[in-house]
Amino acid sequence: MSKTTHITRRNFLKTTALLGGTAFFVNRFGWPIELFGQSVQYDLSKPENILYTVCQQCNTQCGLKVKLYDGLAAKLEGNPYNPWNLQPSVPYKTSPIALAKLDARLCPRGQAGIQTAYDPYRIVKVLKRKPGTKRGENQWITLSFEQAITEIVEGGDLFGEGHVPGLKELWALRDPQIAKSMSDDVKAI
């Protein structure tokens, strides 16, 4: 049988007071950390290791504070300049040096941005279904970005299944009355 340990109220309060007092003492007087050879400066909170950008994990697009370590994103926090992340947000005149140690809130989806950026299975090239294959066969070829834009705009026999209309054809202005009206408006300008 396992032996159960009973924590008394007295022992709980003594332990809590000891831990709280130690945390306060170390925070108030930084010299105990220096005595043990650890650096007080947190490298990720240096202004030269921080980029301010926007989170693309959802359509809200909150402000993002990216902390870099050796040129790679190591930690994501909310941008204190952004009103989505900090209420009240700090004035834009505030120096980034002053805000280096101030972090704002960021949702779990935003925190997962590092996993999205460094996922080894993420798609980093333009993929197109291999011509002559059917949908669902998972056979792909890679295209240059320029070739993909050309095919999307121009359309054509892209998959060996017949003509596929491109955006140029789909969004063409076909009504002559609207075209004349637009032409007259441009001339008036």
Short mmCIF file of C-alpha atoms in Angstrom, two decimals:
data_model
loop_
_atom_site.label_atom_id
_atom_site.label_comp_id
_atom_site.label_asym_id
_atom_site.label_seq_id
_atom_site.Cartn_x
_atom_site.Cartn_y
_atom_site.Cartn_z
CA MET A 1 0.00 0.00 0.00
CA SER A 2 1.15 3.50 -0.71
CA LYS A 3 1.89 5.81 2.11
CA THR A 4 -0.10 9.06 1.92
CA THR A 5 1.53 12.29 2.93
CA HIS A 6 -0.62 14.75 4.78
CA ILE A 7 0.21 18.39 4.40
CA THR A 8 -0.80 20.40 7.38
CA ARG A 9 -1.95 23.96 7.13
CA ARG A 10 1.04 25.07 9.19
CA ASN A 11 3.58 23.37 6.86
CA PHE A 12 1.80 24.71 3.79
CA LEU A 13 1.95 28.30 5.11
CA LYS A 14 5.62 27.95 6.12
CA THR A 15 6.59 26.60 2.69
CA THR A 16 4.58 29.27 0.88
CA ALA A 17 6.14 32.03 2.98
CA LEU A 18 9.62 30.66 2.33
CA LEU A 19 9.13 30.42 -1.44
CA GLY A 20 7.40 33.80 -1.68
CA GLY A 21 10.04 35.50 0.45
CA THR A 22 12.83 33.97 -1.62
CA ALA A 23 11.23 35.06 -4.89
CA PHE A 24 10.73 38.59 -3.56
CA PHE A 25 14.30 38.77 -2.25
CA VAL A 26 15.85 37.56 -5.52
CA ASN A 27 13.65 39.91 -7.55
CA ARG A 28 14.33 42.91 -5.30
CA PHE A 29 18.06 42.32 -4.90
CA GLY A 30 19.59 40.80 -8.02
CA TRP A 31 22.95 40.08 -6.43
CA PRO A 32 22.19 36.49 -5.31
CA ILE A 33 21.84 35.48 -8.96
CA GLU A 34 25.10 37.23 -9.85
CA LEU A 35 26.86 35.41 -6.98
CA PHE A 36 26.06 32.08 -8.61
CA GLY A 37 27.41 33.19 -12.00
CA GLN A 38 24.10 33.47 -13.85
CA SER A 39 23.39 36.42 -16.09
CA VAL A 40 20.66 38.79 -14.96
CA GLN A 41 20.05 39.98 -18.55
CA TYR A 42 17.54 37.87 -20.46
CA ASP A 43 18.93 37.73 -24.02
CA LEU A 44 15.54 37.53 -25.70
CA SER A 45 14.41 40.81 -24.11
CA LYS A 46 17.18 42.87 -25.69
CA PRO A 47 15.77 45.36 -28.24
CA GLU A 48 18.20 44.20 -30.93
CA ASN A 49 16.70 40.68 -30.70
CA ILE A 50 13.07 41.76 -31.25
CA LEU A 51 11.01 42.22 -34.42
CA TYR A 52 7.52 43.74 -34.48
CA THR A 53 5.15 42.30 -37.06
CA VAL A 54 1.63 40.92 -37.49
CA CYS A 55 0.31 37.44 -36.69
CA GLN A 56 -1.17 35.65 -39.72
CA GLN A 57 -2.66 32.68 -37.86
CA CYS A 58 -6.25 34.03 -38.18
CA ASN A 59 -8.14 36.96 -39.68
CA THR A 60 -7.79 39.18 -36.58
CA GLN A 61 -4.10 39.81 -37.35
CA CYS A 62 -2.95 40.86 -33.91
CA GLY A 63 0.35 42.63 -33.38
CA LEU A 64 3.23 40.24 -32.87
CA LYS A 65 6.53 40.64 -31.05
CA VAL A 66 9.07 38.08 -32.29
CA LYS A 67 12.04 37.37 -30.04
CA LEU A 68 15.06 36.15 -31.97
CA TYR A 69 17.88 33.89 -30.85
CA ASP A 70 20.74 33.37 -33.30
CA GLY A 71 18.58 34.75 -36.12
CA LEU A 72 15.68 32.34 -35.54
CA ALA A 73 12.31 33.04 -33.92
CA ALA A 74 12.55 31.65 -30.40
CA LYS A 75 9.49 33.16 -28.67
CA LEU A 76 6.33 34.97 -29.74
CA GLU A 77 4.55 37.54 -27.61
CA GLY A 78 1.87 40.13 -28.19
CA ASN A 79 2.96 43.53 -29.49
CA PRO A 80 2.41 46.14 -26.75
CA TYR A 81 1.88 48.84 -29.40
CA ASN A 82 -1.19 47.00 -30.71
CA PRO A 83 -4.58 47.65 -29.05
CA TRP A 84 -5.63 44.03 -29.74
CA ASN A 85 -2.88 42.77 -27.45
CA LEU A 86 -2.69 45.29 -24.62
CA GLN A 87 -5.37 47.43 -23.03
CA PRO A 88 -4.59 50.27 -22.81
CA SER A 89 -1.97 50.07 -25.53
CA VAL A 90 1.18 52.08 -25.13
CA PRO A 91 1.64 55.31 -27.14
CA TYR A 92 3.42 54.89 -30.49
CA LYS A 93 5.98 57.47 -29.35
CA THR A 94 7.26 54.99 -26.75
CA SER A 95 10.73 53.77 -27.60
CA PRO A 96 11.13 50.09 -28.55
CA ILE A 97 14.05 50.02 -26.10
CA ALA A 98 11.67 50.90 -23.27
CA LEU A 99 9.22 48.21 -24.40
CA ALA A 100 11.76 45.42 -24.84
CA LYS A 101 10.83 43.83 -21.51
CA LEU A 102 7.08 44.48 -21.76
CA ASP A 103 5.13 41.63 -23.29
CA ALA A 104 1.46 41.70 -24.20
CA ARG A 105 -1.05 38.88 -24.50
CA LEU A 106 -1.20 36.55 -27.47
CA CYS A 107 -3.67 33.73 -28.03
CA PRO A 108 -2.58 30.07 -28.28
CA ARG A 109 -3.02 30.12 -32.04
CA GLY A 110 -0.60 33.05 -32.25
CA GLN A 111 1.82 31.25 -29.93
CA ALA A 112 1.76 28.32 -32.38
CA GLY A 113 3.17 30.56 -35.12
CA ILE A 114 6.67 29.23 -34.46
CA GLN A 115 5.46 25.70 -35.16
CA THR A 116 3.85 26.91 -38.37
CA ALA A 117 6.98 28.73 -39.50
CA TYR A 118 9.40 25.89 -38.77
CA ASP A 119 7.18 22.90 -39.59
CA PRO A 120 9.31 20.53 -41.69
CA TYR A 121 6.22 19.42 -43.65
CA ARG A 122 4.92 22.86 -44.64
CA ILE A 123 4.58 23.58 -48.35
CA VAL A 124 7.25 26.04 -49.48
CA LYS A 125 6.89 25.71 -53.27
CA VAL A 126 4.00 26.14 -55.69
CA LEU A 127 2.48 22.71 -56.37
CA LYS A 128 0.30 21.77 -59.32
CA ARG A 129 -1.47 18.51 -60.04
CA LYS A 130 0.57 16.52 -62.54
CA PRO A 131 -1.02 16.76 -66.01
CA GLY A 132 -2.74 13.52 -67.01
CA THR A 133 -3.53 12.47 -63.42
CA LYS A 134 -6.91 12.51 -61.77
CA ARG A 135 -7.85 14.43 -58.67
CA GLY A 136 -7.04 12.58 -55.48
CA GLU A 137 -4.06 10.68 -56.89
CA ASN A 138 -1.66 12.99 -55.01
CA GLN A 139 0.82 13.38 -57.85
CA TRP A 140 2.29 16.86 -58.01
CA ILE A 141 4.85 18.88 -59.94
CA THR A 142 6.51 22.09 -58.75
CA LEU A 143 6.23 25.37 -60.62
CA SER A 144 8.08 28.64 -60.39
CA PHE A 145 6.06 31.43 -58.85
CA GLU A 146 6.03 33.32 -62.16
CA GLN A 147 4.72 30.27 -64.07
CA ALA A 148 1.97 29.77 -61.49
CA ILE A 149 0.83 33.40 -61.84
CA THR A 150 0.82 33.07 -65.65
CA GLU A 151 -1.28 29.89 -65.53
CA ILE A 152 -3.73 31.37 -63.01
CA VAL A 153 -4.22 34.53 -65.07
CA GLU A 154 -4.18 33.04 -68.58
CA GLY A 155 -5.77 29.62 -68.00
CA GLY A 156 -5.58 26.99 -70.76
CA ASP A 157 -5.23 23.21 -70.89
CA LEU A 158 -3.43 23.04 -67.54
CA PHE A 159 -4.18 19.49 -66.45
CA GLY A 160 -4.73 17.68 -69.75
CA GLU A 161 -8.50 17.69 -69.16
CA GLY A 162 -9.49 20.51 -71.49
CA HIS A 163 -9.63 24.28 -71.27
CA VAL A 164 -9.62 25.88 -67.81
CA PRO A 165 -10.57 29.58 -67.80
CA GLY A 166 -8.07 31.96 -66.20
CA LEU A 167 -8.81 35.04 -64.13
CA LYS A 168 -8.30 37.21 -67.20
CA GLU A 169 -11.17 35.42 -68.94
CA LEU A 170 -13.37 35.09 -65.86
CA TRP A 171 -13.18 38.75 -64.90
CA ALA A 172 -13.24 40.28 -68.39
CA LEU A 173 -15.60 43.22 -68.87
CA ARG A 174 -18.11 42.02 -71.47
CA ASP A 175 -20.92 44.58 -71.21
CA PRO A 176 -20.35 47.35 -73.80
CA GLN A 177 -22.62 49.84 -72.01
CA ILE A 178 -20.64 49.54 -68.76
CA ALA A 179 -17.37 49.78 -70.70
CA LYS A 180 -18.56 53.00 -72.43
CA SER A 181 -19.77 54.47 -69.14
CA MET A 182 -16.43 53.72 -67.49
CA SER A 183 -14.56 55.19 -70.46
CA ASP A 184 -16.65 58.38 -70.26
CA ASP A 185 -15.96 58.65 -66.51
CA VAL A 186 -12.22 58.30 -67.08
CA LYS A 187 -12.28 60.96 -69.80
CA ALA A 188 -14.16 63.32 -67.46
CA ILE A 189 -11.35 63.03 -64.92
#
